[in-house]
mmCIF file of C-alpha atoms in Angstrom:
data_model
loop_
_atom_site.group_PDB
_atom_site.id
_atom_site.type_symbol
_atom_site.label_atom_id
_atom_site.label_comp_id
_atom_site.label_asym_id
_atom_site.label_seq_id
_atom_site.Cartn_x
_atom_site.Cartn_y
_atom_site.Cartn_z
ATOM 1 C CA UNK A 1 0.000 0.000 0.000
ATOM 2 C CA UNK A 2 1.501 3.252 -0.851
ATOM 3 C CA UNK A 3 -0.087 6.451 1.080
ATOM 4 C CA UNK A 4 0.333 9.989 0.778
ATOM 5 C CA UNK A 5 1.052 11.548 4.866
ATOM 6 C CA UNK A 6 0.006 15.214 5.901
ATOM 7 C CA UNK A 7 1.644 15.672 8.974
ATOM 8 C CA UNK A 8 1.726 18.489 11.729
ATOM 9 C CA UNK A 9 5.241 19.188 12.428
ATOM 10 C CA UNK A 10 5.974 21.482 15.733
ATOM 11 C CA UNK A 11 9.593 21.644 17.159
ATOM 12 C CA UNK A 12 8.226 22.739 20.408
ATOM 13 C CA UNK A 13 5.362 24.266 22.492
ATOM 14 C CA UNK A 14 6.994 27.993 21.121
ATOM 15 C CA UNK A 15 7.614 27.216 17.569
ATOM 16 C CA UNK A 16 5.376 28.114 14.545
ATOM 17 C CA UNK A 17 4.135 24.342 13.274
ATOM 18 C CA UNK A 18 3.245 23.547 9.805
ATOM 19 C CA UNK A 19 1.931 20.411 7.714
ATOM 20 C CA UNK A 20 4.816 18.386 5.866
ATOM 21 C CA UNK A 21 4.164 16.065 3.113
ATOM 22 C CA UNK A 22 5.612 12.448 2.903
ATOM 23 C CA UNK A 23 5.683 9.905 1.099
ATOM 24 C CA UNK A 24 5.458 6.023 2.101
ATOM 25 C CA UNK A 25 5.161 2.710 0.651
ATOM 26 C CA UNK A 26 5.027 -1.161 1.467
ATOM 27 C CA UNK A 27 2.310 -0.775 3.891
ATOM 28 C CA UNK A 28 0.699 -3.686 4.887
ATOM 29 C CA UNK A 29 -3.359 -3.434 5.806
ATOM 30 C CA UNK A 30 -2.266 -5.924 9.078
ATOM 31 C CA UNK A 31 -0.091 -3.280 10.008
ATOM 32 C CA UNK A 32 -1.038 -0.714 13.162
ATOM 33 C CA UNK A 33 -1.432 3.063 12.270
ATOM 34 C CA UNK A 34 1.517 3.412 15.112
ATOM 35 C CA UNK A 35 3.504 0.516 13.167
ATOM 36 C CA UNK A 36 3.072 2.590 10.056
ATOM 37 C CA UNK A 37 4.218 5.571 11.773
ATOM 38 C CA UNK A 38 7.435 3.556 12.955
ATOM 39 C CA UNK A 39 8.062 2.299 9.237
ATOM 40 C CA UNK A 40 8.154 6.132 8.432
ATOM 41 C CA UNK A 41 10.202 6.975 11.277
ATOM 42 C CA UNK A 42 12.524 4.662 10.488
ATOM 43 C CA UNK A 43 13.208 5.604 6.883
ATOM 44 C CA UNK A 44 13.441 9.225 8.543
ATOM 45 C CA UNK A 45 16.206 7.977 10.664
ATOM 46 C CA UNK A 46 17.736 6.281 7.648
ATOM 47 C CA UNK A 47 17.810 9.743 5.918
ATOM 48 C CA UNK A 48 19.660 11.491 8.723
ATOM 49 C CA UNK A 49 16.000 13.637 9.607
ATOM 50 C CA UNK A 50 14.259 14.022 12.504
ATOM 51 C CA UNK A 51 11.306 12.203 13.205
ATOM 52 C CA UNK A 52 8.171 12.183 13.871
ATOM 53 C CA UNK A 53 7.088 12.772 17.699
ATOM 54 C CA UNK A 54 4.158 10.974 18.783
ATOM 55 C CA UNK A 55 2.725 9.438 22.241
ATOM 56 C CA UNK A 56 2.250 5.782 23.053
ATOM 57 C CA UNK A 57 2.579 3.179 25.297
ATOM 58 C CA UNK A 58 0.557 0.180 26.114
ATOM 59 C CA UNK A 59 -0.422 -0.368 22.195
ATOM 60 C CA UNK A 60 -3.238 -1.725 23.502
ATOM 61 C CA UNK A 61 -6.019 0.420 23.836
ATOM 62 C CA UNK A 62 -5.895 1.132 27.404
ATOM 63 C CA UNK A 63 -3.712 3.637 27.997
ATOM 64 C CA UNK A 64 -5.469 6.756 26.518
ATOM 65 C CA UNK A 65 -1.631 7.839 25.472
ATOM 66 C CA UNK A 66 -2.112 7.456 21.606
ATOM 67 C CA UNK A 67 -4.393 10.283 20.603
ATOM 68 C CA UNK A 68 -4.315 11.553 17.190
ATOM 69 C CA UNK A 69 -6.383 13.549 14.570
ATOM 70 C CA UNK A 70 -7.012 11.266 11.718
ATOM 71 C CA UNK A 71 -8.483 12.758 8.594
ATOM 72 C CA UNK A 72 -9.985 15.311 11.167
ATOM 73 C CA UNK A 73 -11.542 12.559 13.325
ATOM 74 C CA UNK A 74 -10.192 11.386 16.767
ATOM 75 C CA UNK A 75 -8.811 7.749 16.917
ATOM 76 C CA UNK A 76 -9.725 7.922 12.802
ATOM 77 C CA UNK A 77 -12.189 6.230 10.946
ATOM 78 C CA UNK A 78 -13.102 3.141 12.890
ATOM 79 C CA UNK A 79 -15.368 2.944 16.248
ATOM 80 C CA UNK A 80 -14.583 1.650 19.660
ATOM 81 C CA UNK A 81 -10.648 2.034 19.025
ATOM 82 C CA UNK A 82 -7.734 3.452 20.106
ATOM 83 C CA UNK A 83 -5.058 5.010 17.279
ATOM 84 C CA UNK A 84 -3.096 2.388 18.518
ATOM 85 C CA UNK A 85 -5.804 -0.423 17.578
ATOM 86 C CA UNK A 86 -6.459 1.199 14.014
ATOM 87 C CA UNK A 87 -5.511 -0.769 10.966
ATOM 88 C CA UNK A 88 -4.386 0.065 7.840
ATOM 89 C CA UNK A 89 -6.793 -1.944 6.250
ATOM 90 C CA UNK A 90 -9.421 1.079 7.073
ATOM 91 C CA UNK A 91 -7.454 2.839 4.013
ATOM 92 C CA UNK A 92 -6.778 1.797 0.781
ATOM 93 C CA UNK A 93 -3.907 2.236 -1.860
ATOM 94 C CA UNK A 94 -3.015 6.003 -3.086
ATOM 95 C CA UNK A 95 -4.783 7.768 0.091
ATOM 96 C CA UNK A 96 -4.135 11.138 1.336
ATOM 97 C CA UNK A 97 -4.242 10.728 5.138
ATOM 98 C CA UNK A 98 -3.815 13.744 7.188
ATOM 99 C CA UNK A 99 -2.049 13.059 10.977
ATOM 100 C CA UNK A 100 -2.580 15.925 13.533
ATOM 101 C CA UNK A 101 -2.426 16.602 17.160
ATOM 102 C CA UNK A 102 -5.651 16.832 19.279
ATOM 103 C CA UNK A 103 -6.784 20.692 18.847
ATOM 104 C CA UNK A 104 -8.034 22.081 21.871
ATOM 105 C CA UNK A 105 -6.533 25.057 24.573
ATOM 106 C CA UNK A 106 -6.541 22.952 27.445
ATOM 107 C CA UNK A 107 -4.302 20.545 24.928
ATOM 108 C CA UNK A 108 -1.506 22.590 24.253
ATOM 109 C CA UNK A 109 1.379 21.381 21.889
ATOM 110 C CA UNK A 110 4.139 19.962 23.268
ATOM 111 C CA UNK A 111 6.289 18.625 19.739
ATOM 112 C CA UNK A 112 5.246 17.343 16.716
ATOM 113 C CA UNK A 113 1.513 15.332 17.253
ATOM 114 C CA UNK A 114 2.208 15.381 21.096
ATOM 115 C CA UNK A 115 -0.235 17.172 23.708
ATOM 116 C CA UNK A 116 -0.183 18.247 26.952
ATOM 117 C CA UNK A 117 -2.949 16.855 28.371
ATOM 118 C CA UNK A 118 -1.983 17.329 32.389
ATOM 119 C CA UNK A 119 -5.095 18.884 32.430
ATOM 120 C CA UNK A 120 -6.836 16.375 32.824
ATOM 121 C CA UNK A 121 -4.853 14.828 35.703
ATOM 122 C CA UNK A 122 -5.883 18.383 37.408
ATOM 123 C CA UNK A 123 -9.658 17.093 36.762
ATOM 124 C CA UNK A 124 -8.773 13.999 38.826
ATOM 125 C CA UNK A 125 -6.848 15.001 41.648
ATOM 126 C CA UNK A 126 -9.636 17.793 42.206
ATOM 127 C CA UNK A 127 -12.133 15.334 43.490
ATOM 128 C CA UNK A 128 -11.807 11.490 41.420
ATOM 129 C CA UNK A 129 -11.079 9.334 44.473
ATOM 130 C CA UNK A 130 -12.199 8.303 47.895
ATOM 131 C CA UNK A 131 -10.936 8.455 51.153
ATOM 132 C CA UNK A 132 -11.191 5.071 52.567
ATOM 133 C CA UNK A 133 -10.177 4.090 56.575
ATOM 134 C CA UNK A 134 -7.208 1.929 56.825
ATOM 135 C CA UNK A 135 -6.314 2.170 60.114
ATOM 136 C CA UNK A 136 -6.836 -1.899 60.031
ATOM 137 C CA UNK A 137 -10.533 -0.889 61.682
ATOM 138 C CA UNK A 138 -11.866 -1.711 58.171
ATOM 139 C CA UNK A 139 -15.232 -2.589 56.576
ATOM 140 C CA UNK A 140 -15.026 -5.063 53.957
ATOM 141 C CA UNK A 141 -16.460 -3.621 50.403
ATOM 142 C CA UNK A 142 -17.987 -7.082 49.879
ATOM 143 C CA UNK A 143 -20.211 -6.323 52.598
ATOM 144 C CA UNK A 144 -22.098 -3.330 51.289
ATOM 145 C CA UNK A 145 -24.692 -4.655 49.269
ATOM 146 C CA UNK A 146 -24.452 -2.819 45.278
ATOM 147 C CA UNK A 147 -27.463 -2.537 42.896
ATOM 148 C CA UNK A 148 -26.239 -4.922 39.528
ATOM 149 C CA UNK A 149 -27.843 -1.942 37.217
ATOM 150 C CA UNK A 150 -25.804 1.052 39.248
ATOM 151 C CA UNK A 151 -22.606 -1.347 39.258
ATOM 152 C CA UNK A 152 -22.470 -1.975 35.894
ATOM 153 C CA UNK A 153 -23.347 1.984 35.188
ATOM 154 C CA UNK A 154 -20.472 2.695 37.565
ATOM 155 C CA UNK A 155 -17.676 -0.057 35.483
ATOM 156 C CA UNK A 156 -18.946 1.437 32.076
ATOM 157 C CA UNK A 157 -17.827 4.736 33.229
ATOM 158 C CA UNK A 158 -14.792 3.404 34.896
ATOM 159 C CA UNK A 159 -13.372 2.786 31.496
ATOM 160 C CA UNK A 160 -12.717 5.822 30.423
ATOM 161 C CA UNK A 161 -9.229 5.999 29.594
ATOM 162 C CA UNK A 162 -8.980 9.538 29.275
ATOM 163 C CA UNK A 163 -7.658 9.791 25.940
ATOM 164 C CA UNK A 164 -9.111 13.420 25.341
ATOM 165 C CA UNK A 165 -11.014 12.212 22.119
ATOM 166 C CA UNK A 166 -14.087 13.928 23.388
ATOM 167 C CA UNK A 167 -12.628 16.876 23.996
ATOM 168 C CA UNK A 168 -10.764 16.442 20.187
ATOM 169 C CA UNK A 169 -14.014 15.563 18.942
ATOM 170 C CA UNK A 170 -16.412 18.344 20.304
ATOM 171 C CA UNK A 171 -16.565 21.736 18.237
ATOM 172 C CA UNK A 172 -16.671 23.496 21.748
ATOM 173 C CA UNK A 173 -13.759 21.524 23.137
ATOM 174 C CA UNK A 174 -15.547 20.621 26.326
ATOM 175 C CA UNK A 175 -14.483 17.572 28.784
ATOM 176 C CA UNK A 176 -17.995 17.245 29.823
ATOM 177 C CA UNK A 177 -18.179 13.173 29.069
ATOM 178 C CA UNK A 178 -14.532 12.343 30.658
ATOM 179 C CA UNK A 179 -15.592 14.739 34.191
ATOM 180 C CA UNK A 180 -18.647 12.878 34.223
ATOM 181 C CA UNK A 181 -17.576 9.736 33.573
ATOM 182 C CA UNK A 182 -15.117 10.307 36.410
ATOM 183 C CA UNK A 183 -17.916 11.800 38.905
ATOM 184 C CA UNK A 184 -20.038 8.363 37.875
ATOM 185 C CA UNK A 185 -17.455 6.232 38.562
ATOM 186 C CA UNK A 186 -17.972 6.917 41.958
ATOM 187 C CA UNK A 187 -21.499 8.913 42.547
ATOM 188 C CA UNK A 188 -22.810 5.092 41.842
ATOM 189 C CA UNK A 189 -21.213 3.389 44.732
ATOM 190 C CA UNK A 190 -22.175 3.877 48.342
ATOM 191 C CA UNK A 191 -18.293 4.209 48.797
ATOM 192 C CA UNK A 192 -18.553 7.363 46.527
ATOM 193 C CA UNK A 193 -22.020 8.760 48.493
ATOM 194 C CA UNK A 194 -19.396 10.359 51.846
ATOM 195 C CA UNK A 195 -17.759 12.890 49.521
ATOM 196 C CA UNK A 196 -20.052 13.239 46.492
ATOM 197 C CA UNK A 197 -21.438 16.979 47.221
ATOM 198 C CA UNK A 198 -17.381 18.171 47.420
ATOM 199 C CA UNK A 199 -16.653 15.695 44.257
ATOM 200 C CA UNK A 200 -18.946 16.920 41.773
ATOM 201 C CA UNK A 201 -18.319 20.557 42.931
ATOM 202 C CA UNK A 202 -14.356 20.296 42.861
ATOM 203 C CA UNK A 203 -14.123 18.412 39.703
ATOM 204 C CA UNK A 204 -16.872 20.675 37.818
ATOM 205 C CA UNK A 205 -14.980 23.811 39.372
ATOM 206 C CA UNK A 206 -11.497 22.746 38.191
ATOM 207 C CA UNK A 207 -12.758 21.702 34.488
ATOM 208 C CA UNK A 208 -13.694 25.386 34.186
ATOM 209 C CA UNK A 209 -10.426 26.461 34.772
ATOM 210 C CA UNK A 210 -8.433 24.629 32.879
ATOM 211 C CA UNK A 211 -10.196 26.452 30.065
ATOM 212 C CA UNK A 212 -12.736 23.588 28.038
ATOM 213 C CA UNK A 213 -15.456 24.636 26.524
ATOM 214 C CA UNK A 214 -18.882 23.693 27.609
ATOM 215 C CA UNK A 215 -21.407 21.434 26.414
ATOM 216 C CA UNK A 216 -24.059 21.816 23.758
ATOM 217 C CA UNK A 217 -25.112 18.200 23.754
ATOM 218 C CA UNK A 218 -23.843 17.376 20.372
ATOM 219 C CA UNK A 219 -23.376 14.228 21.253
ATOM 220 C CA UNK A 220 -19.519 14.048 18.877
ATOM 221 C CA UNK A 221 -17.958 12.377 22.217
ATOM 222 C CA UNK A 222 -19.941 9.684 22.663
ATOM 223 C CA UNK A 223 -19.648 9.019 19.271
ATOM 224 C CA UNK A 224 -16.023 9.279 18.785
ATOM 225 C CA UNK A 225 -15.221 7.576 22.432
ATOM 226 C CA UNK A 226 -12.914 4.813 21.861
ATOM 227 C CA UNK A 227 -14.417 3.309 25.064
ATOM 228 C CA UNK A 228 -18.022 4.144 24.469
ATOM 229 C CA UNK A 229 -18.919 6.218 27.416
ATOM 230 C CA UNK A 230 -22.505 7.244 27.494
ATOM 231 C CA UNK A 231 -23.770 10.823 27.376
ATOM 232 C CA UNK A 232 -25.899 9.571 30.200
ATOM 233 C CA UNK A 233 -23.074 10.208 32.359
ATOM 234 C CA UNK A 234 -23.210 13.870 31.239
ATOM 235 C CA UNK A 235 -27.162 13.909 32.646
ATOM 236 C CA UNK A 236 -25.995 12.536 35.713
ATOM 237 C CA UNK A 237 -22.723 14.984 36.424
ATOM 238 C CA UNK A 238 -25.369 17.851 35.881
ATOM 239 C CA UNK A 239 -27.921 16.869 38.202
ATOM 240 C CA UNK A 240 -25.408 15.659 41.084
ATOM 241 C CA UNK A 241 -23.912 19.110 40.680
ATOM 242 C CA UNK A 242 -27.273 21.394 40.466
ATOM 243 C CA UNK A 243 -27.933 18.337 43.997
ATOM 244 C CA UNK A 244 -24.731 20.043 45.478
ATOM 245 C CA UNK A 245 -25.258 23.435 44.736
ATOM 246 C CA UNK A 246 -28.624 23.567 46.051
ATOM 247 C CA UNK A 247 -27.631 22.171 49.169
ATOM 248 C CA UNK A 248 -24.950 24.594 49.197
#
């Protein structure tokens, strides 16, 4: 397969980026869109130029690490999957594909197709936990009973990976889906119930500030969600927090 690459090339977070043209061949459709990347990395090295930056880790679409712009869709054109987990058999033979970095300003460059997405760490260490007792004077999880319906609500959520694809993929640049999925995760449980009013308000507070947009229930997220993650999870974010306020 030979493709035609459009790719954002930034030095660093200062510099002025630009797309840069490159051509590729011998790509098999088995191949990863990372291992593709690689195969034109290499022949970059070969050539004595730099190559291209771009994050990834667990290549196994659970990591959240490898978010890119495909042809101006998050993840590209398949559903349910990472970058990491797209093939190149989604493309065919003498395509144009254009690589960028998520666009957002809470995602700001850092090199090449690499964000910053520490903003969304911010999100989570605002309020995504609970405080549990271990001063060996425990009470054993098991022992709480769960609804199966508010437990399984509560895993789906869990597994967001926080890739920032909804952000990427909403025209406002909001985080709406991954705050609420993170403010489900735990607003389900009776473990989650002790700190839920500070929760929803902390997390809320500090997604403001970190500059995302808000939502206009466009629904792009869900949609482009490698994981899936219900815009029910928005509903629920919005009523624990209007629950909090009013008590406040």
């Amino acid at each position: 397969m030979k493709l035609t690459l459009k790719i954002w090339r930034q030095e660093n977070a200062k510099a002025k980026g630009a797309m840069k043209t490159y051509q590729i061949d011998g790509i098999e459709g088995d191949m990863s869109f990372l291992e593709m990347l690689d195969v034109l990395n290499e022949e970059l090295i070969n050539k004595g130029e730099v190559p291209v930056e771009f994050d990834h880790d667990c290549r196994e679409g659970i990591c959240g690490s490898c978010s890119l712009q495909i042809n101006g869709e998050p993840h590209g054109p398949d559903r349910l999957v990472t970058t990491c987990q797209l093939h190149m058999r989604k493309f065919n033979d003498g395509d144009t594909i254009v690589i960028e970095p998520f666009r957002a300003t809470a995602f700001p460059v850092v090199t090449d197709l690499i964000v910053d997405r520490t903003a969304f760490d911010r999100i989570q260490h605002a309020g995504g936990y609970i405080s549990v007792n271990t001063s060996g004077n425990t009470i054993d999880a098991n022992s709480i009973p769960v609804n199966k319906h508010d437990a399984d609500d509560s895993f789906n959520a869990a597994t967001c990976i926080g890739c920032g694809a909804c952000v990427a993929a909403c025209k406002n640049a909001s985080a709406m889906l991954f705050t609420s999925a993170k403010v489900s995760q735990y607003a389900l449980l009776p473990q989650g119930q002790v700190e839920a009013v500070e929760r929803v308000e902390n997390m809320v507070r500090q997604m403001d500030l970190e500059g995302f947009g808000n939502c206009t229930n466009t629904g792009a997220c869900e949609i482009e969600c490698p994981k899936g993650i219900s815009l029910e999870n928005i509903a629920r974010m919005n009523r624990e927090y209007l629950s909090a306020t009013s008590k406040g």
